[in-house]
mmCIF file of C-alpha atoms in Angstrom:
data_model
loop_
_atom_site.group_PDB
_atom_site.id
_atom_site.type_symbol
_atom_site.label_atom_id
_atom_site.label_comp_id
_atom_site.label_asym_id
_atom_site.label_seq_id
_atom_site.Cartn_x
_atom_site.Cartn_y
_atom_site.Cartn_z
ATOM 1 C CA MET A 1 34.603 -45.138 99.663
ATOM 2 C CA GLY A 2 32.969 -41.563 98.921
ATOM 3 C CA ALA A 3 35.757 -40.530 96.853
ATOM 4 C CA ARG A 4 36.027 -43.686 94.780
ATOM 5 C CA THR A 5 31.954 -43.436 94.283
ATOM 6 C CA HIS A 6 32.396 -39.790 93.117
ATOM 7 C CA LEU A 7 35.383 -40.789 90.590
ATOM 8 C CA HIS A 8 32.958 -43.567 89.343
ATOM 9 C CA ARG A 9 30.241 -41.213 88.510
ATOM 10 C CA SER A 10 32.389 -38.707 86.925
ATOM 11 C CA ARG A 11 33.673 -41.467 84.460
ATOM 12 C CA LEU A 12 30.451 -42.655 83.694
ATOM 13 C CA ALA A 13 29.276 -39.021 83.249
ATOM 14 C CA THR A 14 32.168 -38.763 80.615
ATOM 15 C CA LEU A 15 31.399 -41.950 79.107
ATOM 16 C CA SER A 16 27.757 -41.233 78.716
ATOM 17 C CA GLY A 17 28.603 -37.908 77.220
ATOM 18 C CA SER A 18 30.827 -39.442 74.756
ATOM 19 C CA ALA A 19 27.959 -42.122 73.794
ATOM 20 C CA VAL A 20 25.388 -39.181 73.304
ATOM 21 C CA LEU A 21 27.776 -37.321 70.968
ATOM 22 C CA VAL A 22 28.335 -40.610 68.944
ATOM 23 C CA LEU A 23 24.358 -41.136 68.916
ATOM 24 C CA CYS A 24 23.942 -37.497 67.584
ATOM 25 C CA LEU A 25 26.415 -38.256 65.196
ATOM 26 C CA LEU A 26 24.832 -41.220 63.994
ATOM 27 C CA VAL A 27 21.121 -40.713 64.054
ATOM 28 C CA ALA A 28 19.863 -40.230 60.497
ATOM 29 C CA GLY A 29 17.831 -37.348 58.876
ATOM 30 C CA GLY A 30 17.881 -34.191 60.855
ATOM 31 C CA ALA A 31 19.922 -34.916 63.969
ATOM 32 C CA ALA A 32 21.884 -32.150 65.387
ATOM 33 C CA LEU A 33 25.269 -31.860 66.745
ATOM 34 C CA HIS A 34 26.490 -28.997 68.798
ATOM 35 C CA ALA A 35 30.314 -28.939 68.882
ATOM 36 C CA GLN A 36 30.508 -26.805 72.123
ATOM 37 C CA THR A 37 34.069 -26.170 72.418
ATOM 38 C CA ALA A 38 36.841 -25.304 70.056
ATOM 39 C CA PRO A 39 39.269 -26.348 68.688
ATOM 40 C CA GLN A 40 38.260 -30.033 67.719
ATOM 41 C CA ASN A 41 38.838 -32.398 64.714
ATOM 42 C CA LEU A 42 36.111 -30.967 62.834
ATOM 43 C CA GLN A 43 36.622 -33.241 59.999
ATOM 44 C CA ALA A 44 36.254 -36.178 62.390
ATOM 45 C CA LEU A 45 32.812 -34.923 63.328
ATOM 46 C CA ILE A 46 31.932 -34.312 59.640
ATOM 47 C CA ASP A 47 32.759 -37.905 58.937
ATOM 48 C CA ALA A 48 31.106 -39.406 61.423
ATOM 49 C CA ALA A 49 27.761 -37.474 60.973
ATOM 50 C CA ALA A 50 24.734 -39.217 59.748
ATOM 51 C CA PRO A 51 23.384 -37.876 56.102
ATOM 52 C CA GLY A 52 20.998 -34.962 56.713
ATOM 53 C CA ALA A 53 22.593 -34.130 60.078
ATOM 54 C CA THR A 54 22.849 -30.512 61.221
ATOM 55 C CA LEU A 55 26.198 -29.631 62.993
ATOM 56 C CA THR A 56 26.419 -26.241 64.955
ATOM 57 C CA VAL A 57 29.837 -25.166 65.267
ATOM 58 C CA ALA A 58 31.116 -23.144 68.128
ATOM 59 C CA ALA A 59 33.087 -20.020 67.929
ATOM 60 C CA GLY A 60 36.726 -20.743 67.544
ATOM 61 C CA THR A 61 39.533 -21.758 65.122
ATOM 62 C CA TYR A 62 39.476 -25.144 63.405
ATOM 63 C CA ALA A 63 41.956 -26.681 61.192
ATOM 64 C CA ALA A 64 41.385 -26.859 57.582
ATOM 65 C CA PRO A 65 41.277 -28.226 54.817
ATOM 66 C CA LEU A 66 37.756 -29.805 55.276
ATOM 67 C CA THR A 67 35.794 -32.067 53.041
ATOM 68 C CA ILE A 68 32.115 -32.411 53.312
ATOM 69 C CA ASP A 69 31.097 -35.575 50.885
ATOM 70 C CA LYS A 70 27.376 -36.290 52.509
ATOM 71 C CA PRO A 71 24.163 -34.087 52.817
ATOM 72 C CA LEU A 72 24.934 -31.971 55.810
ATOM 73 C CA THR A 73 23.968 -28.641 57.116
ATOM 74 C CA LEU A 74 26.844 -26.674 59.110
ATOM 75 C CA VAL A 75 25.995 -23.701 60.953
ATOM 76 C CA GLY A 76 28.460 -21.522 62.731
ATOM 77 C CA ASP A 77 27.595 -19.969 66.183
ATOM 78 C CA GLY A 78 29.798 -16.844 66.628
ATOM 79 C CA MET A 79 31.625 -16.942 63.054
ATOM 80 C CA PRO A 80 34.004 -19.807 63.685
ATOM 81 C CA VAL A 81 36.899 -19.578 61.718
ATOM 82 C CA PHE A 82 38.125 -22.671 59.165
ATOM 83 C CA GLN A 83 41.754 -21.664 58.776
ATOM 84 C CA GLY A 84 43.313 -23.323 55.735
ATOM 85 C CA ASP A 85 47.014 -24.408 55.748
ATOM 86 C CA GLY A 86 47.904 -22.421 52.490
ATOM 87 C CA SER A 87 47.499 -24.895 50.225
ATOM 88 C CA GLY A 88 44.554 -26.060 48.020
ATOM 89 C CA ASP A 89 40.929 -25.335 48.829
ATOM 90 C CA VAL A 90 39.888 -24.558 52.450
ATOM 91 C CA VAL A 91 36.434 -26.313 52.205
ATOM 92 C CA LEU A 92 35.538 -28.703 49.311
ATOM 93 C CA ILE A 93 31.792 -29.676 48.986
ATOM 94 C CA THR A 94 31.338 -32.736 46.987
ATOM 95 C CA ALA A 95 27.981 -34.110 48.159
ATOM 96 C CA PRO A 96 24.626 -32.406 47.158
ATOM 97 C CA ASP A 97 22.197 -30.734 49.429
ATOM 98 C CA VAL A 98 24.890 -29.367 51.808
ATOM 99 C CA THR A 99 24.305 -25.996 53.711
ATOM 100 C CA LEU A 100 27.160 -23.938 55.188
ATOM 101 C CA ARG A 101 25.917 -20.805 56.948
ATOM 102 C CA GLY A 102 28.001 -18.303 59.319
ATOM 103 C CA PHE A 103 31.882 -19.183 58.947
ATOM 104 C CA VAL A 104 35.059 -17.287 58.394
ATOM 105 C CA ILE A 105 36.904 -19.119 55.628
ATOM 106 C CA ARG A 106 40.428 -18.240 55.098
ATOM 107 C CA GLY A 107 43.820 -19.426 54.128
ATOM 108 C CA SER A 108 43.546 -21.152 50.836
ATOM 109 C CA GLY A 109 46.631 -21.783 48.460
ATOM 110 C CA ASP A 110 47.646 -19.256 45.890
ATOM 111 C CA SER A 111 47.792 -21.353 42.689
ATOM 112 C CA LEU A 112 45.705 -20.320 39.642
ATOM 113 C CA ASP A 113 46.575 -23.361 37.757
ATOM 114 C CA ARG A 114 44.694 -25.343 40.767
ATOM 115 C CA GLU A 115 42.206 -22.572 41.191
ATOM 116 C CA ASP A 116 42.892 -22.706 44.887
ATOM 117 C CA THR A 117 39.735 -21.558 46.410
ATOM 118 C CA GLY A 118 38.067 -20.628 49.873
ATOM 119 C CA ILE A 119 34.593 -22.502 49.335
ATOM 120 C CA LYS A 120 34.523 -25.162 46.406
ATOM 121 C CA VAL A 121 31.280 -26.860 45.468
ATOM 122 C CA ALA A 122 31.023 -29.979 43.057
ATOM 123 C CA ALA A 123 27.657 -31.123 43.646
ATOM 124 C CA PRO A 124 24.042 -29.597 43.254
ATOM 125 C CA ARG A 125 21.691 -27.698 45.455
ATOM 126 C CA ALA A 126 24.387 -26.308 47.709
ATOM 127 C CA VAL A 127 23.711 -23.274 50.133
ATOM 128 C CA ILE A 128 26.414 -21.089 50.884
ATOM 129 C CA GLU A 129 24.981 -18.398 53.121
ATOM 130 C CA GLY A 130 26.424 -15.625 55.659
ATOM 131 C CA ASN A 131 30.201 -16.475 55.396
ATOM 132 C CA GLN A 132 33.257 -14.359 55.261
ATOM 133 C CA VAL A 133 35.654 -15.653 52.600
ATOM 134 C CA GLU A 134 39.305 -13.804 52.967
ATOM 135 C CA ASP A 135 42.981 -14.546 52.134
ATOM 136 C CA ALA A 136 41.558 -17.204 49.550
ATOM 137 C CA LEU A 137 42.901 -17.016 46.028
ATOM 138 C CA PHE A 138 39.318 -17.727 44.435
ATOM 139 C CA GLY A 139 36.285 -17.168 46.664
ATOM 140 C CA ILE A 140 33.442 -19.368 45.845
ATOM 141 C CA TYR A 141 33.487 -21.723 43.010
ATOM 142 C CA LEU A 142 30.613 -23.608 41.763
ATOM 143 C CA GLU A 143 31.989 -26.535 39.318
ATOM 144 C CA GLN A 144 29.080 -28.462 37.744
ATOM 145 C CA ALA A 145 27.024 -27.562 40.680
ATOM 146 C CA ALA A 146 23.299 -26.676 39.499
ATOM 147 C CA GLU A 147 21.000 -25.031 41.439
ATOM 148 C CA GLY A 148 23.199 -23.266 44.004
ATOM 149 C CA VAL A 149 22.347 -20.472 46.326
ATOM 150 C CA ILE A 150 24.949 -18.112 46.984
ATOM 151 C CA ARG A 151 23.657 -15.559 49.259
ATOM 152 C CA GLY A 152 24.755 -12.996 52.015
ATOM 153 C CA ASN A 153 28.396 -13.833 52.009
ATOM 154 C CA THR A 154 31.762 -11.337 52.001
ATOM 155 C CA ILE A 155 34.537 -12.012 49.725
ATOM 156 C CA HIS A 156 37.878 -10.160 50.044
ATOM 157 C CA GLY A 157 40.500 -11.453 47.778
ATOM 158 C CA MET A 158 44.405 -11.771 48.434
ATOM 159 C CA ALA A 159 46.695 -8.668 48.380
ATOM 160 C CA LEU A 160 47.990 -9.439 44.803
ATOM 161 C CA PRO A 161 48.187 -7.685 41.544
ATOM 162 C CA ILE A 162 45.019 -7.972 39.752
ATOM 163 C CA SER A 163 46.368 -10.319 37.031
ATOM 164 C CA ARG A 164 47.342 -12.559 39.667
ATOM 165 C CA ARG A 165 44.099 -12.508 41.746
ATOM 166 C CA GLY A 166 41.619 -15.316 41.065
ATOM 167 C CA ASP A 167 37.787 -14.716 40.682
ATOM 168 C CA GLY A 168 35.605 -13.659 44.061
ATOM 169 C CA LEU A 169 32.739 -16.079 42.305
ATOM 170 C CA LYS A 170 33.295 -18.458 39.537
ATOM 171 C CA ILE A 171 30.057 -20.207 38.581
ATOM 172 C CA TRP A 172 30.875 -22.974 35.946
ATOM 173 C CA TYR A 173 28.324 -25.231 34.252
ATOM 174 C CA SER A 174 26.150 -24.837 37.209
ATOM 175 C CA PRO A 175 22.851 -23.805 35.831
ATOM 176 C CA ARG A 176 19.846 -22.202 37.996
ATOM 177 C CA THR A 177 22.336 -20.524 40.340
ATOM 178 C CA LEU A 178 20.978 -17.590 42.763
ATOM 179 C CA VAL A 179 23.710 -15.308 43.604
ATOM 180 C CA GLU A 180 22.438 -12.896 45.941
ATOM 181 C CA ALA A 181 23.146 -10.128 48.523
ATOM 182 C CA ASN A 182 26.987 -10.753 48.446
ATOM 183 C CA VAL A 183 29.710 -8.109 48.839
ATOM 184 C CA MET A 184 33.028 -8.738 46.825
ATOM 185 C CA ARG A 185 36.107 -6.579 47.072
ATOM 186 C CA ASP A 186 39.658 -6.773 45.500
ATOM 187 C CA THR A 187 39.344 -9.873 43.361
ATOM 188 C CA ARG A 188 39.481 -10.496 39.867
ATOM 189 C CA ASP A 189 35.995 -11.286 38.319
ATOM 190 C CA ALA A 190 32.595 -12.581 39.127
ATOM 191 C CA ILE A 191 31.799 -15.115 36.155
ATOM 192 C CA LEU A 192 29.135 -16.912 35.118
ATOM 193 C CA TRP A 193 29.811 -19.523 32.140
ATOM 194 C CA TYR A 194 27.659 -22.012 30.541
ATOM 195 C CA SER A 195 25.300 -21.732 33.619
ATOM 196 C CA PRO A 196 21.722 -20.785 32.224
ATOM 197 C CA GLU A 197 18.812 -19.521 33.828
ATOM 198 C CA SER A 198 20.536 -17.945 36.880
ATOM 199 C CA VAL A 199 19.748 -14.838 38.873
ATOM 200 C CA VAL A 200 22.209 -12.027 40.124
ATOM 201 C CA ARG A 201 20.444 -9.851 42.574
ATOM 202 C CA ARG A 202 21.248 -7.262 45.066
ATOM 203 C CA ASN A 203 25.046 -7.573 45.143
ATOM 204 C CA ASP A 204 27.710 -5.204 45.776
ATOM 205 C CA PHE A 205 31.092 -6.035 43.587
ATOM 206 C CA ALA A 206 33.848 -3.342 43.572
ATOM 207 C CA ASP A 207 37.449 -2.794 42.989
ATOM 208 C CA GLY A 208 37.900 -5.791 40.688
ATOM 209 C CA ARG A 209 38.299 -6.415 36.994
ATOM 210 C CA TYR A 210 35.016 -7.552 35.598
ATOM 211 C CA GLY A 211 32.178 -6.996 38.071
ATOM 212 C CA LEU A 212 30.198 -9.358 36.423
ATOM 213 C CA HIS A 213 31.223 -11.522 33.250
ATOM 214 C CA MET A 214 28.671 -13.687 31.466
ATOM 215 C CA MET A 215 29.487 -15.801 28.770
ATOM 216 C CA GLN A 216 27.787 -18.778 26.701
ATOM 217 C CA SER A 217 24.779 -18.749 28.979
ATOM 218 C CA ASP A 218 20.843 -17.922 28.149
ATOM 219 C CA GLN A 219 18.114 -16.786 30.254
ATOM 220 C CA HIS A 220 19.569 -14.489 32.903
ATOM 221 C CA THR A 221 18.301 -11.926 35.583
ATOM 222 C CA ILE A 222 20.714 -9.276 36.585
ATOM 223 C CA GLU A 223 18.850 -6.550 39.160
ATOM 224 C CA ASP A 224 19.287 -4.190 41.770
ATOM 225 C CA ASN A 225 23.054 -4.670 41.788
ATOM 226 C CA VAL A 226 26.031 -2.283 42.357
ATOM 227 C CA PHE A 227 29.167 -2.493 40.154
ATOM 228 C CA ARG A 228 31.465 0.117 41.185
ATOM 229 C CA GLY A 229 35.159 0.704 40.551
ATOM 230 C CA ASN A 230 35.921 -2.281 38.442
ATOM 231 C CA SER A 231 37.844 -1.991 35.038
ATOM 232 C CA VAL A 232 34.353 -3.305 33.418
ATOM 233 C CA GLY A 233 31.068 -3.116 35.163
ATOM 234 C CA ILE A 234 29.008 -6.029 33.479
ATOM 235 C CA TYR A 235 30.162 -7.723 30.466
ATOM 236 C CA VAL A 236 27.911 -9.999 28.262
ATOM 237 C CA MET A 237 28.842 -12.335 25.483
ATOM 238 C CA TYR A 238 27.352 -15.147 23.361
ATOM 239 C CA GLY A 239 23.995 -15.839 24.803
ATOM 240 C CA THR A 240 20.484 -14.972 24.396
ATOM 241 C CA GLY A 241 17.878 -13.772 27.159
ATOM 242 C CA PHE A 242 19.234 -11.134 29.394
ATOM 243 C CA THR A 243 17.106 -8.980 31.649
ATOM 244 C CA MET A 244 19.381 -6.246 33.439
ATOM 245 C CA ARG A 245 17.169 -3.698 35.452
ATOM 246 C CA ARG A 246 17.775 -1.437 38.470
ATOM 247 C CA ASN A 247 21.480 -1.598 38.401
ATOM 248 C CA LEU A 248 23.973 1.306 39.615
ATOM 249 C CA ILE A 249 27.047 0.861 37.308
ATOM 250 C CA ALA A 250 29.459 3.719 38.192
ATOM 251 C CA ASP A 251 33.287 4.780 38.042
ATOM 252 C CA ASN A 252 34.075 1.569 35.900
ATOM 253 C CA ARG A 253 37.369 3.079 34.239
ATOM 254 C CA GLY A 254 39.934 0.316 33.220
ATOM 255 C CA PRO A 255 41.490 0.224 29.719
ATOM 256 C CA SER A 256 37.913 -0.316 28.183
ATOM 257 C CA GLY A 257 35.982 0.968 30.989
ATOM 258 C CA TYR A 258 32.496 -0.152 29.877
ATOM 259 C CA GLY A 259 29.972 0.229 32.551
ATOM 260 C CA ILE A 260 27.873 -2.522 30.279
ATOM 261 C CA GLY A 261 29.461 -4.218 27.385
ATOM 262 C CA LEU A 262 27.473 -6.434 25.031
ATOM 263 C CA LYS A 263 29.070 -8.706 22.245
ATOM 264 C CA GLU A 264 26.950 -10.857 20.371
ATOM 265 C CA ALA A 265 24.223 -11.060 22.900
ATOM 266 C CA SER A 266 20.672 -11.442 21.794
ATOM 267 C CA ASP A 267 17.208 -10.872 23.459
ATOM 268 C CA VAL A 268 18.350 -8.102 25.751
ATOM 269 C CA LEU A 269 16.244 -5.914 27.977
ATOM 270 C CA LEU A 270 18.290 -2.841 29.760
ATOM 271 C CA GLU A 271 15.714 -1.115 32.007
ATOM 272 C CA GLY A 272 15.936 1.653 34.821
ATOM 273 C CA ASN A 273 20.096 1.131 35.131
ATOM 274 C CA ARG A 274 22.050 3.904 36.388
ATOM 275 C CA ILE A 275 25.176 4.221 34.342
ATOM 276 C CA VAL A 276 27.397 6.896 35.634
ATOM 277 C CA ASN A 277 30.767 8.076 35.368
ATOM 278 C CA ASN A 278 32.351 5.083 33.223
ATOM 279 C CA ARG A 279 34.654 5.436 30.343
ATOM 280 C CA VAL A 280 31.884 4.143 28.035
ATOM 281 C CA GLY A 281 28.433 3.951 29.512
ATOM 282 C CA VAL A 282 27.196 0.859 27.060
ATOM 283 C CA TYR A 283 29.420 -0.525 24.479
ATOM 284 C CA SER A 284 27.863 -2.734 21.822
ATOM 285 C CA ASP A 285 29.074 -5.182 19.260
ATOM 286 C CA ALA A 286 27.036 -7.236 17.185
ATOM 287 C CA SER A 287 23.903 -7.087 19.680
ATOM 288 C CA PRO A 288 21.608 -8.833 19.003
ATOM 289 C CA LEU A 289 23.356 -11.445 17.067
ATOM 290 C CA ARG A 290 19.948 -13.331 16.116
ATOM 291 C CA PRO A 291 18.002 -11.619 13.714
ATOM 292 C CA GLU A 292 14.435 -12.313 15.009
ATOM 293 C CA THR A 293 15.653 -10.761 18.171
ATOM 294 C CA ASN A 294 16.427 -7.040 19.556
ATOM 295 C CA VAL A 295 18.178 -5.244 22.326
ATOM 296 C CA THR A 296 15.650 -2.639 24.161
ATOM 297 C CA TYR A 297 17.040 0.222 26.505
ATOM 298 C CA ALA A 298 14.321 1.642 28.478
ATOM 299 C CA ASN A 299 14.188 4.374 31.331
ATOM 300 C CA ASN A 300 17.845 4.052 31.690
ATOM 301 C CA LEU A 301 20.383 7.136 32.902
ATOM 302 C CA LEU A 302 23.512 7.368 31.050
ATOM 303 C CA ALA A 303 25.327 10.297 32.615
ATOM 304 C CA PHE A 304 28.980 12.006 33.011
ATOM 305 C CA ASN A 305 30.586 9.174 30.857
ATOM 306 C CA GLU A 306 33.208 10.100 28.597
ATOM 307 C CA ILE A 307 31.207 8.220 25.873
ATOM 308 C CA GLY A 308 27.265 7.602 26.649
ATOM 309 C CA LEU A 309 26.769 4.899 23.946
ATOM 310 C CA GLU A 310 29.384 3.512 21.885
ATOM 311 C CA MET A 311 28.247 0.976 18.895
ATOM 312 C CA LEU A 312 30.032 -0.841 16.157
ATOM 313 C CA PRO A 313 28.683 -0.333 12.575
ATOM 314 C CA ASN A 314 27.127 -3.926 12.443
ATOM 315 C CA THR A 315 24.671 -2.873 15.380
ATOM 316 C CA GLN A 316 21.111 -3.117 14.542
ATOM 317 C CA ALA A 317 17.574 -3.941 15.928
ATOM 318 C CA ASN A 318 18.412 -1.910 19.121
ATOM 319 C CA ARG A 319 15.142 -0.002 20.191
ATOM 320 C CA PHE A 320 15.428 2.973 22.633
ATOM 321 C CA HIS A 321 12.455 4.544 24.588
ATOM 322 C CA ASP A 322 12.519 6.991 27.651
ATOM 323 C CA ASN A 323 16.300 7.114 27.974
ATOM 324 C CA ILE A 324 18.142 9.984 29.565
ATOM 325 C CA LEU A 325 21.880 10.690 28.116
ATOM 326 C CA LEU A 326 23.092 13.760 30.438
ATOM 327 C CA ASP A 327 26.355 15.414 30.324
ATOM 328 C CA ASN A 328 28.540 12.505 28.792
ATOM 329 C CA GLY A 329 31.510 13.675 26.974
ATOM 330 C CA GLN A 330 30.213 12.481 23.712
ATOM 331 C CA GLN A 331 26.725 11.056 23.974
ATOM 332 C CA ILE A 332 27.055 8.283 20.969
ATOM 333 C CA ASN A 333 29.877 7.213 19.176
ATOM 334 C CA VAL A 334 29.965 4.854 16.208
ATOM 335 C CA ALA A 335 33.306 3.135 16.484
ATOM 336 C CA GLY A 336 34.612 2.917 12.820
ATOM 337 C CA GLY A 337 32.135 4.940 10.860
ATOM 338 C CA GLY A 338 28.564 4.363 10.050
ATOM 339 C CA ASP A 339 25.074 5.789 10.713
ATOM 340 C CA LEU A 340 23.408 3.156 12.873
ATOM 341 C CA MET A 341 20.103 3.806 11.152
ATOM 342 C CA ARG A 342 18.771 0.135 11.217
ATOM 343 C CA ASN A 343 18.055 0.984 15.032
ATOM 344 C CA GLU A 344 14.780 2.311 16.596
ATOM 345 C CA TRP A 345 15.911 5.299 18.362
ATOM 346 C CA ALA A 346 12.450 6.387 19.588
ATOM 347 C CA VAL A 347 9.162 4.516 20.282
ATOM 348 C CA ASP A 348 6.234 6.891 20.095
ATOM 349 C CA GLY A 349 8.580 10.095 19.913
ATOM 350 C CA ARG A 350 10.382 9.107 22.931
ATOM 351 C CA GLY A 351 13.766 7.881 22.763
#
């Protein structure tokens, strides 16, 4: 009788635990689920969770791909691993207001055509924070996902020739994105296209093709970043309203080797940047494009570059003050000839 009673109580405890787990998953708005052991069928837990729930995931390795199709917060305890199967995306987020924090994401496919990605987001207001993305063709990809936050992630690309790599960060038609305090290595580019009013701050992007490539976007702030050892540091094309301040841009020495490249970019402020040991410190082509705007260079250091500043003859309405050009192989070069006299080379006698 005692043994039967003990067995009955054990079964009741197991059943009660299961009921509590289901209840935690189904309670609306802010409920918390703690996945205590690994591995589990994490996709089933995600599918059962109520919108607004928080899922705390224990250390371990969980099979992916995973899809998050409702507002949830997933928090890793001890950097659990989401292990992809080598095809497609590892994590796909299709719902707004999702937070993904504290995971190792690995094992995407390797198709450039499909843009196989570690973390792909297709909905607004995602927070992707404190994750480690590795062995993924594309690292983190926001596609039509406005007002996202990408903060404190480490992204390592696949061991491929640079032409075969995907982008470590791709921000596509995703306005008002914050990219902050991320580390990126051995990927192709970090790109922000058609994504106005975004901020790129305190990141460290190295050993890629373009440290940062911005195109067809307006009103960006790029500050306190390190862009080192890429083919090109920062390249800005076809936009208006760029503030670039206090960045370290060094050792970018690919075929073009621009520390900063400007093409048809208007209303630009370059202030307090250190632009060192690139093939060309700053390259400017038809910038500014809009006649009522200018490009202002203030308090920058351009040092030890093969060419400090290279401009095409059509460059005008550039204003310079309090900059230092130091020990560049050639301080200023006019590509194709011309005198660049339609620029303001000093303000109150300080150039």
